[in-house]
Structure formats: C-alpha cells, structure tokens
Coordinates of N, CA and C and ligand atoms in Angstrom, one line a residue:
M1 N 2.7 24.3 8.5 CA 1.3 24.0 8.2 C 1.0 22.7 9.0
S2 N -0.2 22.6 9.6 CA -0.5 21.4 10.3 C -1.6 20.6 9.4
S3 N -1.4 19.3 9.3 CA -2.4 18.5 8.6 C -3.6 18.4 9.4
N4 N -3.6 18.9 10.7 CA -4.9 18.9 11.4 C -5.9 19.8 10.8
L5 N -5.5 20.7 9.9 CA -6.4 21.6 9.2 C -7.3 20.9 8.3
Y6 N -6.9 19.7 7.9 CA -7.7 18.9 6.9 C -8.2 17.6 7.5
P7 N -9.4 17.2 7.1 CA -10.0 16.0 7.6 C -9.3 14.7 7.0
G8 N -8.6 14.9 5.9 CA -8.0 13.7 5.2 C -6.7 13.3 5.9
L9 N -6.0 12.3 5.3 CA -4.7 11.9 5.8 C -3.7 11.8 4.7
L10 N -2.5 12.4 4.9 CA -1.5 12.4 3.9 C -0.5 11.3 4.3
V11 N -0.2 10.4 3.3 CA 0.7 9.3 3.5 C 1.8 9.4 2.5
V12 N 3.1 9.3 3.0 CA 4.3 9.4 2.1 C 4.9 8.0 2.1
I13 N 5.2 7.6 0.8 CA 5.9 6.3 0.6 C 7.3 6.6 -0.1
S14 N 8.4 6.3 0.5 CA 9.7 6.5 -0.1 C 10.5 5.2 -0.1
G15 N 11.6 5.2 -0.8 CA 12.5 4.0 -0.7 C 13.4 4.0 -2.0
P16 N 14.4 3.1 -2.0 CA 15.3 3.1 -3.1 C 14.6 2.6 -4.4
S17 N 15.1 2.9 -5.6 CA 14.5 2.5 -6.8 C 14.4 1.0 -6.9
G18 N 13.3 0.5 -7.3 CA 13.1 -1.0 -7.5 C 12.6 -1.7 -6.2
V19 N 12.4 -1.0 -5.1 CA 12.1 -1.7 -3.9 C 10.6 -2.1 -3.9
G20 N 9.8 -1.5 -4.7 CA 8.4 -1.9 -4.8 C 7.4 -0.8 -4.4
K21 N 7.8 0.5 -4.4 CA 7.0 1.6 -4.0 C 5.7 1.7 -4.8
T22 N 5.9 1.7 -6.2 CA 4.7 1.9 -7.0 C 3.7 0.8 -6.9
T23 N 4.3 -0.4 -6.8 CA 3.4 -1.6 -6.6 C 2.6 -1.5 -5.3
I24 N 3.3 -1.1 -4.3 CA 2.6 -1.0 -3.0 C 1.6 0.2 -3.0
C25 N 1.9 1.3 -3.6 CA 1.0 2.4 -3.7 C -0.3 2.0 -4.4
H26 N -0.2 1.3 -5.5 CA -1.4 0.9 -6.3 C -2.2 -0.1 -5.4
A27 N -1.6 -0.9 -4.6 CA -2.3 -1.8 -3.7 C -3.1 -1.0 -2.7
L28 N -2.4 0.1 -2.2 CA -3.0 1.0 -1.1 C -4.3 1.7 -1.7
V29 N -4.2 2.0 -3.0 CA -5.3 2.7 -3.6 C -6.5 1.7 -3.7
D30 N -6.2 0.4 -4.0 CA -7.3 -0.6 -4.1 C -7.8 -0.9 -2.7
R31 N -6.9 -1.1 -1.7 CA -7.3 -1.6 -0.4 C -8.0 -0.5 0.4
L32 N -7.5 0.7 0.3 CA -8.0 1.8 1.2 C -8.8 2.8 0.5
G33 N -9.0 2.7 -0.8 CA -9.7 3.7 -1.6 C -9.0 5.1 -1.5
A34 N -7.6 4.9 -1.4 CA -6.8 6.1 -1.3 C -6.6 6.8 -2.7
Q35 N -6.2 8.1 -2.7 CA -6.0 8.8 -3.9 C -4.5 8.9 -4.1
L36 N -3.9 8.4 -5.2 CA -2.5 8.5 -5.5 C -2.2 9.8 -6.2
S37 N -1.3 10.6 -5.6 CA -1.0 11.9 -6.3 C -0.1 11.6 -7.5
V38 N -0.5 12.3 -8.6 CA 0.3 12.1 -9.9 C 1.3 13.2 -9.9
S39 N 2.6 12.8 -9.8 CA 3.7 13.8 -9.8 C 4.0 14.4 -11.2
A40 N 4.5 15.6 -11.2 CA 5.1 16.1 -12.4 C 6.5 15.8 -12.5
T41 N 7.0 15.5 -13.7 CA 8.5 15.2 -13.8 C 9.0 15.6 -15.2
T42 N 10.3 15.9 -15.2 CA 11.0 16.2 -16.5 C 11.7 15.0 -17.0
R43 N 11.5 13.8 -16.3 CA 12.2 12.6 -16.9 C 11.4 12.1 -18.1
P44 N 12.0 11.4 -19.1 CA 11.3 10.9 -20.2 C 10.4 9.8 -19.8
A45 N 9.2 9.6 -20.4 CA 8.3 8.5 -20.1 C 8.8 7.2 -20.6
G46 N 8.6 6.1 -19.7 CA 8.9 4.8 -20.2 C 7.8 4.4 -21.2
S47 N 8.1 3.3 -22.0 CA 7.2 2.9 -23.1 C 5.8 2.5 -22.6
E48 N 5.8 2.0 -21.3 CA 4.5 1.5 -20.8 C 3.8 2.6 -20.0
E49 N 4.4 3.8 -19.8 CA 3.9 4.8 -18.9 C 2.9 5.8 -19.7
C50 N 1.9 6.2 -19.0 CA 0.9 7.0 -19.6 C 0.9 8.4 -19.0
N51 N 1.0 9.5 -19.8 CA 1.0 10.8 -19.4 C -0.3 11.2 -18.7
G52 N -0.2 11.8 -17.5 CA -1.5 12.1 -16.7 C -1.9 11.0 -15.8
E53 N -1.4 9.8 -16.0 CA -1.8 8.7 -15.1 C -0.6 8.3 -14.2
D54 N 0.6 8.0 -14.9 CA 1.8 7.6 -14.1 C 2.5 8.9 -13.6
Y55 N 2.6 9.8 -14.5 CA 3.2 11.1 -14.2 C 2.6 12.1 -15.1
L56 N 2.8 13.4 -14.8 CA 2.6 14.5 -15.8 C 4.0 14.7 -16.4
F57 N 4.2 14.3 -17.6 CA 5.6 14.5 -18.2 C 5.7 15.9 -18.8
L58 N 6.6 16.7 -18.2 CA 6.7 18.1 -18.6 C 8.1 18.4 -19.1
S59 N 8.2 19.4 -19.9 CA 9.5 20.0 -20.4 C 10.1 20.7 -19.2
A60 N 11.4 21.0 -19.3 CA 12.1 21.7 -18.2 C 11.4 23.1 -18.0
Q61 N 11.0 23.7 -19.2 CA 10.4 25.0 -19.1 C 9.0 25.0 -18.4
Q62 N 8.2 24.0 -18.7 CA 6.9 23.9 -18.1 C 7.1 23.6 -16.6
F63 N 8.1 22.8 -16.2 CA 8.3 22.6 -14.8 C 8.7 23.9 -14.1
K64 N 9.6 24.6 -14.7 CA 10.0 25.9 -14.2 C 8.9 26.9 -14.0
Q65 N 8.0 26.9 -14.9 CA 6.8 27.7 -14.8 C 6.0 27.4 -13.6
H66 N 5.8 26.1 -13.3 CA 5.1 25.7 -12.1 C 5.9 26.2 -10.8
L67 N 7.2 26.0 -10.9 CA 8.0 26.5 -9.8 C 7.8 27.9 -9.5
D68 N 7.9 28.7 -10.6 CA 7.8 30.2 -10.5 C 6.4 30.6 -9.9
N69 N 5.4 29.8 -10.3 CA 4.0 30.1 -9.8 C 3.8 29.5 -8.4
A70 N 4.8 28.9 -7.8 CA 4.7 28.3 -6.5 C 3.6 27.3 -6.4
D71 N 3.5 26.5 -7.5 CA 2.4 25.5 -7.6 C 2.7 24.2 -6.8
F72 N 4.0 24.0 -6.5 CA 4.4 22.7 -5.9 C 4.3 22.7 -4.4
L73 N 3.8 21.6 -3.8 CA 3.8 21.3 -2.4 C 5.3 21.0 -2.0
E74 N 6.0 20.3 -2.8 CA 7.4 19.9 -2.6 C 7.9 19.6 -4.0
H75 N 9.3 19.7 -4.1 CA 9.9 19.3 -5.4 C 11.3 18.9 -5.1
A76 N 12.0 18.1 -6.0 CA 13.4 17.8 -5.8 C 13.9 17.3 -7.1
Q77 N 15.3 17.3 -7.1 CA 16.0 16.7 -8.3 C 16.4 15.3 -7.9
V78 N 16.0 14.4 -8.7 CA 16.3 13.0 -8.4 C 16.8 12.3 -9.7
F79 N 18.0 11.6 -9.6 CA 18.6 11.0 -10.7 C 18.7 11.9 -11.9
G80 N 19.0 13.2 -11.7 CA 19.2 14.1 -12.8 C 18.0 14.7 -13.4
H81 N 16.8 14.4 -12.9 CA 15.6 15.0 -13.4 C 14.8 15.7 -12.3
Y82 N 13.9 16.6 -12.6 CA 13.0 17.2 -11.6 C 11.7 16.5 -11.4
Y83 N 11.3 16.4 -10.2 CA 10.0 15.8 -9.8 C 9.4 16.7 -8.8
G84 N 8.0 16.8 -8.9 CA 7.3 17.6 -7.9 C 5.9 17.3 -7.8
T85 N 5.3 17.6 -6.6 CA 3.9 17.3 -6.3 C 3.1 18.6 -6.4
L86 N 2.2 18.7 -7.3 CA 1.3 19.9 -7.5 C 0.4 20.0 -6.3
A87 N 0.3 21.1 -5.6 CA -0.4 21.3 -4.4 C -1.9 21.1 -4.5
K88 N -2.5 21.7 -5.6 CA -3.9 21.9 -5.7 C -4.7 20.6 -5.5
P89 N -4.4 19.5 -6.3 CA -5.2 18.3 -6.2 C -5.0 17.6 -4.9
V90 N -3.9 17.8 -4.3 CA -3.6 17.1 -3.0 C -4.4 17.8 -1.9
I91 N -4.4 19.1 -1.8 CA -5.1 19.9 -0.8 C -6.6 19.7 -1.0
E92 N -7.1 19.6 -2.2 CA -8.5 19.4 -2.4 C -9.0 18.1 -1.9
A93 N -8.2 17.0 -2.2 CA -8.5 15.7 -1.7 C -8.5 15.6 -0.2
L94 N -7.5 16.2 0.4 CA -7.4 16.2 1.9 C -8.6 17.0 2.5
Q95 N -9.0 18.1 1.8 CA -10.2 18.8 2.3 C -11.4 17.9 2.2
A96 N -11.5 17.0 1.2 CA -12.6 16.2 1.0 C -12.5 14.9 1.9
G97 N -11.5 14.9 2.8 CA -11.4 13.8 3.8 C -10.7 12.5 3.2
K98 N -10.1 12.6 2.1 CA -9.5 11.4 1.5 C -8.1 11.1 2.1
I99 N -7.7 9.8 1.9 CA -6.3 9.4 2.2 C -5.5 9.7 0.9
V100 N -4.5 10.5 1.0 CA -3.7 10.9 -0.2 C -2.3 10.3 -0.1
I101 N -1.9 9.6 -1.2 CA -0.6 9.0 -1.1 C 0.4 9.7 -2.0
L102 N 1.6 10.1 -1.4 CA 2.7 10.7 -2.2 C 3.8 9.7 -2.3
E103 N 4.2 9.3 -3.5 CA 5.4 8.5 -3.7 C 6.5 9.4 -4.1
I104 N 7.3 9.8 -3.1 CA 8.4 10.8 -3.3 C 9.7 10.4 -2.7
D105 N 10.7 11.1 -3.1 CA 12.1 10.8 -2.5 C 12.3 11.5 -1.1
V106 N 13.5 11.2 -0.6 CA 13.7 11.7 0.8 C 13.7 13.2 0.9
N107 N 14.3 13.9 -0.1 CA 14.3 15.4 -0.1 C 12.9 15.9 -0.1
G108 N 12.0 15.3 -0.9 CA 10.6 15.8 -0.9 C 9.9 15.5 0.4
A109 N 10.2 14.3 1.0 CA 9.6 13.9 2.2 C 10.0 14.8 3.3
K110 N 11.2 15.3 3.3 CA 11.6 16.3 4.4 C 10.8 17.6 4.3
Q111 N 10.5 18.0 3.0 CA 9.7 19.2 2.9 C 8.3 19.0 3.4
I112 N 7.7 17.8 3.1 CA 6.4 17.4 3.5 C 6.3 17.4 5.1
R113 N 7.3 16.8 5.7 CA 7.4 16.7 7.1 C 7.3 18.0 7.8
Q114 N 8.0 19.0 7.2 CA 7.9 20.4 7.8 C 6.6 21.0 7.7
R115 N 5.8 20.7 6.6 CA 4.6 21.4 6.4 C 3.4 20.6 6.9
F116 N 3.5 19.3 7.0 CA 2.4 18.5 7.5 C 2.8 17.6 8.7
D117 N 2.7 18.1 9.9 CA 3.3 17.4 11.0 C 2.6 16.1 11.3
R118 N 1.3 15.9 10.8 CA 0.5 14.7 11.1 C 0.6 13.7 9.9
A119 N 1.4 13.9 8.9 CA 1.5 13.0 7.8 C 2.1 11.7 8.3
K120 N 1.7 10.5 7.7 CA 2.2 9.2 8.0 C 3.3 8.9 7.0
M121 N 4.5 8.7 7.4 CA 5.6 8.6 6.5 C 6.3 7.2 6.6
F122 N 6.4 6.5 5.4 CA 6.9 5.2 5.4 C 8.2 5.1 4.5
F123 N 9.2 4.4 5.0 CA 10.4 4.2 4.1 C 10.4 2.7 3.9
I124 N 10.5 2.3 2.6 CA 10.4 0.9 2.2 C 11.9 0.4 2.0
L125 N 12.2 -0.8 2.6 CA 13.6 -1.3 2.4 C 13.4 -2.7 1.7
P126 N 14.5 -3.1 0.9 CA 14.5 -4.4 0.3 C 15.0 -5.4 1.3
P127 N 14.6 -6.7 1.1 CA 15.1 -7.7 2.1 C 16.6 -7.9 2.0
A128 N 17.2 -7.6 0.8 CA 18.7 -7.7 0.7 C 19.0 -6.8 -0.5
P129 N 20.2 -6.2 -0.5 CA 20.6 -5.3 -1.6 C 20.4 -5.9 -3.0
A130 N 20.7 -7.2 -3.1 CA 20.6 -7.8 -4.4 C 19.2 -7.8 -5.0
S131 N 18.2 -7.8 -4.1 CA 16.8 -7.8 -4.6 C 16.5 -6.6 -5.5
L132 N 17.1 -5.5 -5.2 CA 16.9 -4.2 -6.0 C 17.3 -4.5 -7.4
S133 N 18.5 -5.0 -7.6 CA 19.0 -5.3 -9.0 C 18.0 -6.3 -9.7
D134 N 17.6 -7.3 -9.0 CA 16.7 -8.3 -9.6 C 15.4 -7.7 -10.0
R135 N 14.9 -6.8 -9.1 CA 13.6 -6.3 -9.4 C 13.6 -5.2 -10.5
L136 N 14.7 -4.4 -10.5 CA 14.8 -3.4 -11.6 C 15.0 -4.1 -13.0
N137 N 15.8 -5.2 -13.0 CA 15.9 -5.9 -14.3 C 14.7 -6.6 -14.7
T138 N 13.9 -7.1 -13.8 CA 12.6 -7.8 -14.1 C 11.6 -6.8 -14.6
R139 N 11.7 -5.5 -14.1 CA 10.7 -4.5 -14.4 C 10.8 -4.1 -15.9
R140 N 12.0 -4.2 -16.4 CA 12.3 -3.9 -17.9 C 11.9 -2.5 -18.3
R141 N 11.9 -1.5 -17.4 CA 11.5 -0.2 -17.8 C 12.7 0.7 -18.2
D142 N 13.9 0.5 -17.5 CA 15.0 1.4 -17.6 C 16.2 0.7 -18.3
A143 N 17.0 1.5 -19.0 CA 18.2 1.0 -19.7 C 19.2 0.5 -18.6
K144 N 20.1 -0.3 -19.0 CA 21.1 -0.9 -18.1 C 21.9 0.2 -17.4
T145 N 22.2 1.3 -18.1 CA 23.0 2.4 -17.5 C 22.2 3.1 -16.4
V146 N 20.9 3.3 -16.7 CA 20.0 3.9 -15.8 C 19.9 3.1 -14.5
I147 N 19.7 1.8 -14.7 CA 19.6 0.8 -13.6 C 20.9 0.9 -12.7
A148 N 22.0 0.9 -13.4 CA 23.3 1.0 -12.7 C 23.4 2.2 -11.8
E149 N 23.0 3.3 -12.4 CA 23.0 4.6 -11.7 C 22.1 4.6 -10.5
R150 N 20.9 4.0 -10.6 CA 20.0 3.9 -9.5 C 20.5 3.0 -8.4
L151 N 21.1 1.9 -8.8 CA 21.6 0.9 -7.8 C 22.7 1.6 -7.0
A152 N 23.6 2.4 -7.7 CA 24.7 3.0 -7.1 C 24.3 4.0 -6.0
K153 N 23.1 4.5 -6.2 CA 22.6 5.6 -5.2 C 21.8 5.0 -4.1
A154 N 21.5 3.7 -4.1 CA 20.5 3.1 -3.2 C 21.0 3.2 -1.7
D155 N 22.3 2.8 -1.5 CA 22.8 2.8 -0.1 C 22.8 4.2 0.5
G156 N 23.2 5.2 -0.3 CA 23.2 6.6 0.2 C 21.8 7.0 0.5
E157 N 20.8 6.6 -0.3 CA 19.4 7.0 0.0 C 18.9 6.5 1.3
V158 N 19.3 5.2 1.5 CA 18.8 4.6 2.8 C 19.5 5.3 4.0
R159 N 20.8 5.6 3.8 CA 21.5 6.3 4.9 C 20.8 7.7 5.1
F160 N 20.6 8.4 4.0 CA 20.1 9.7 4.1 C 18.7 9.7 4.8
A161 N 17.9 8.7 4.4 CA 16.5 8.6 5.0 C 16.6 8.4 6.5
R162 N 17.6 7.5 6.9 CA 17.7 7.2 8.4 C 18.1 8.5 9.1
E163 N 19.1 9.2 8.5 CA 19.6 10.5 9.1 C 18.6 11.6 9.2
S164 N 17.7 11.6 8.2 CA 16.7 12.7 8.1 C 15.8 12.6 9.3
G165 N 15.5 11.5 9.8 CA 14.7 11.3 11.0 C 13.2 11.7 10.7
C166 N 12.9 11.7 9.4 CA 11.5 12.2 9.1 C 10.5 11.1 8.9
Y167 N 11.0 9.8 8.9 CA 10.0 8.7 8.6 C 9.5 8.1 10.0
D168 N 8.2 7.8 9.9 CA 7.5 7.2 11.1 C 7.8 5.7 11.2
Y169 N 7.8 5.1 10.0 CA 7.9 3.6 9.9 C 8.8 3.2 8.8
T170 N 9.6 2.1 9.1 CA 10.4 1.4 8.1 C 9.7 0.0 7.8
I171 N 9.5 -0.3 6.6 CA 8.8 -1.5 6.2 C 9.7 -2.3 5.3
V172 N 10.0 -3.6 5.5 CA 10.8 -4.4 4.6 C 9.9 -5.1 3.6
N173 N 10.1 -4.8 2.4 CA 9.2 -5.4 1.3 C 9.9 -6.7 0.9
D174 N 9.7 -7.8 1.7 CA 10.2 -9.1 1.3 C 9.0 -9.8 0.6
N175 N 8.0 -10.2 1.4 CA 6.8 -10.7 0.9 C 5.9 -9.5 0.6
L176 N 5.5 -9.3 -0.6 CA 4.7 -8.1 -1.0 C 3.4 -8.0 -0.2
E177 N 2.7 -9.1 0.0 CA 1.4 -9.0 0.7 C 1.6 -8.6 2.1
D178 N 2.7 -9.2 2.8 CA 2.9 -8.8 4.2 C 3.2 -7.3 4.3
A179 N 4.0 -6.8 3.4 CA 4.4 -5.4 3.4 C 3.2 -4.5 3.3
I180 N 2.3 -4.9 2.3 CA 1.1 -4.1 2.1 C 0.2 -4.2 3.4
N181 N 0.0 -5.4 3.9 CA -0.8 -5.6 5.1 C -0.3 -4.7 6.3
Q182 N 1.0 -4.6 6.5 CA 1.5 -3.8 7.6 C 1.1 -2.4 7.4
I183 N 1.3 -1.9 6.2 CA 1.0 -0.4 6.0 C -0.5 -0.2 6.1
V184 N -1.3 -1.1 5.5 CA -2.8 -1.0 5.6 C -3.2 -0.9 7.1
T185 N -2.6 -1.8 7.9 CA -3.0 -1.9 9.3 C -2.7 -0.6 10.0
I186 N -1.5 0.0 9.8 CA -1.1 1.2 10.4 C -2.0 2.4 10.0
I187 N -2.3 2.5 8.7 CA -3.2 3.6 8.2 C -4.6 3.4 8.8
S188 N -5.1 2.2 8.7 CA -6.5 1.9 9.2 C -6.6 2.3 10.6
K189 N -5.6 2.0 11.5 CA -5.7 2.3 12.9 C -5.8 3.8 13.1
R190 N -5.0 4.5 12.3 CA -4.9 6.0 12.4 C -6.3 6.6 12.0
C191 N -6.9 6.0 10.9 CA -8.2 6.5 10.5 C -9.3 6.2 11.5
F192 N -9.2 5.0 12.1 CA -10.2 4.6 13.1 C -10.1 5.5 14.3
A193 N -8.8 5.8 14.7 CA -8.6 6.7 15.9 C -9.2 8.1 15.6
N194 N -9.1 8.6 14.4 CA -9.7 9.9 14.0 C -11.2 9.8 14.1
Q195 N -11.8 8.7 13.6 CA -13.2 8.6 13.6 C -13.7 8.6 15.1
E196 N -13.0 7.9 15.9 CA -13.4 7.8 17.3 C -13.5 9.2 17.9
K197 N -12.4 10.0 17.6 CA -12.3 11.4 18.1 C -13.5 12.2 17.7
E198 N -14.0 12.0 16.4 CA -15.0 12.8 15.8 C -16.4 12.4 16.2
K199 N -16.6 11.2 16.9 CA -17.9 10.7 17.3 C -18.5 11.7 18.3
P200 N -19.8 12.0 18.1 CA -20.5 12.8 19.1 C -20.5 12.1 20.4
Q201 N -20.3 12.9 21.5 CA -20.3 12.3 22.9 C -21.7 12.4 23.4
N202 N -22.3 11.3 23.9 CA -23.6 11.3 24.4 C -23.7 11.5 25.9
D203 N -22.6 11.4 26.6 CA -22.6 11.6 28.1 C -21.8 12.7 28.6
Ligands
LIG1 P1 9.7 1.2 -7.4 O1 8.4 2.0 -7.6 O2 10.1 1.2 -5.9 O3 10.9 1.6 -8.2 P2 8.2 -1.0 -8.5 O4 7.0 -1.0 -7.7 O5 8.2 -0.6 -9.9 O6 9.4 -0.3 -7.7 O7 8.7 -2.6 -8.4 C1 9.9 -3.0 -9.1 C2 9.7 -4.4 -9.6 O8 9.7 -5.3 -8.4 C3 8.3 -4.6 -10.2 O9 8.5 -5.5 -11.3 C4 7.4 -5.3 -9.1 O10 6.4 -6.1 -9.7 C5 8.5 -6.1 -8.3 N1 8.2 -6.3 -6.9 C6 7.6 -5.4 -6.0 N2 7.5 -6.0 -4.8 C7 8.1 -7.2 -4.9 C8 8.3 -8.2 -3.9 N3 8.0 -8.1 -2.6 N4 9.0 -9.3 -4.3 C9 9.4 -9.5 -5.6 N5 9.2 -8.5 -6.6 C10 8.5 -7.4 -6.2
LIG2 P1 11.0 7.0 -11.0 O1 11.7 7.8 -12.1 O2 11.5 5.6 -10.7 O3 9.5 7.0 -11.3 O4 11.2 7.9 -9.7 C1 12.5 8.2 -9.2 C2 12.4 8.8 -7.8 O5 11.7 10.0 -7.9 C3 11.7 7.9 -6.8 O6 12.5 7.9 -5.6 C4 10.4 8.5 -6.6 O7 9.9 8.3 -5.3 C5 10.8 10.0 -6.7 N1 9.6 10.8 -7.1 C6 8.6 10.6 -7.9 N2 7.7 11.6 -7.9 C7 8.2 12.5 -7.0 C8 7.8 13.8 -6.6 O8 6.7 14.3 -6.9 N3 8.6 14.5 -5.7 C9 9.7 14.0 -5.3 N4 10.4 14.7 -4.4 N5 10.2 12.8 -5.6 C10 9.5 12.1 -6.5

C-alpha cells in the first residue's frame, strides 16, 4: 500500500523503553496538531493511565477478536504482551489530511514500512545507556522487575532497529527540546514540500 493514496502523513516513533517516546509524541501533538494513535494492548494499565486515552486496555480474548477480524494495521508482542494499531481511525485521519503518529516497536514499524512507503520513521536513542535506567526509575510507572526486563532488552532493540533498515532518521534524546525541534523541523519540511506540489500552477 502506498501512503501516496492519502493526503495525510504517517509518522512512526520507536525506541527503547524510557527513552522519551511518549513525551516526544505528546509534544508533537501540541506543536504540529498531529493525531496520536491510541494503541490496543493486553498489558495491565499503570495507575496513572487512562483507558481509551493512553491505550485501549483489552483482554487477550478481545485482542484476538480484533486479530481475527483483521482490524489491525500492525501488531506485535512486546515484553510479553500484545500491542496493536487499529486501522480504522488511522486511515480516516490520513484521509482527512492529518499527521498521524504511531508510537510502536520495531516489529510493528517493519510492518508499517511495507504498507506505507512514504511514512516518516524515527528511532529515538538515549544519550547514554544509563539514562534509560534513570528515566524509567523517575517515571515511577513500572515495578523494579519490569524495569529490569525492559533495560535488558534495550541493546537488542537498538541493534534490531539498525539491522531492520526501516527507519529514516535516528534522533538522540539528550536535551528534550532539541530532540522535539529536530523532529518538528523534518516533518514540517515534508508537509511544506507536499503543499508546494499541490499548489495550482499559473504558468
Ligand atoms: P518512553 O515512552 O520512551 O518509555 P517516556 O516518554 O515515558 O518514555 O519518558 C520516560 C521518562 O523520561 C519520563 O519521566 C520523561 O519525563 C523523562 N524524559 C523524557 N525525555 C527526557 C530527557 N530528554 N531528559 C530527561 N528526562 C526525559
Ligand atoms: P509501554 O508498555 O511502555 O507503553 O510500551 C512498550 C512497547 O510497546 C514500546 O516499545 C511501544 O512503542 C510499543 N507499542 C506501543 N503500542 C504499540 C502498538 O500499537 N504496536 C506495536 N507494534 N508496538 C507498540
């Protein structure tokens, strides 16, 4: 499938746990008026998380039902739980010309790359491996064992992302504002280029 079919722009944000993906995605919503896709997941909700806003928290059976109905644009198993992007709201927003952001893992990103050749795909890196541990502990969402499991997988995820060859840009999230500005600049240039193409020619 080509994303040329839609006037909107699909943006993918991936990276190891704790690198700042969610923080960056919310800033992109504010700065670009983008629509953040709400993923479905079978992982339990954190105490601060809201069903329907942060995720659609589903039972394994409900998730399977969506799989059987082919409702997902992509899906993957991450840290022992299922996560997936429901196609309908994403396609509708792209048809309406919106910038749509997917915060998804590398397996999901590979599926999106195959279906949307014009998607803009970003992989976010920490300034140093130790910053992931600091940020996950500061966030206070996950238990120590969950944090340890996520940290153990970070190196492999970065390697897998590099090998996948599906990302267009690698952004180091050291200073948060700098990282957000880099992504905003890249996306804005792409949107501007599209508008130029669509301008009526007078001569
Ligand atoms: P992810 O979605 O990648 O797991 P989050 O966006 O939840 O990560 O960020 C994890 C923690 O790191 C949050 O407490 C967030 O406020 C913090 N954080 C994000 N970016 C930075 C940064 N550049 N410097 C320091 N802390 C950051
Ligand atoms: P978390 O549990 O920290 O919210 O997310 C864990 C991992 O799942 C992150 O790498 C996140 O990007 C990924 N993820 C979240 N939603 C989706 C989704 O819809 N599809 C895929 N493939 N990965 C997702």
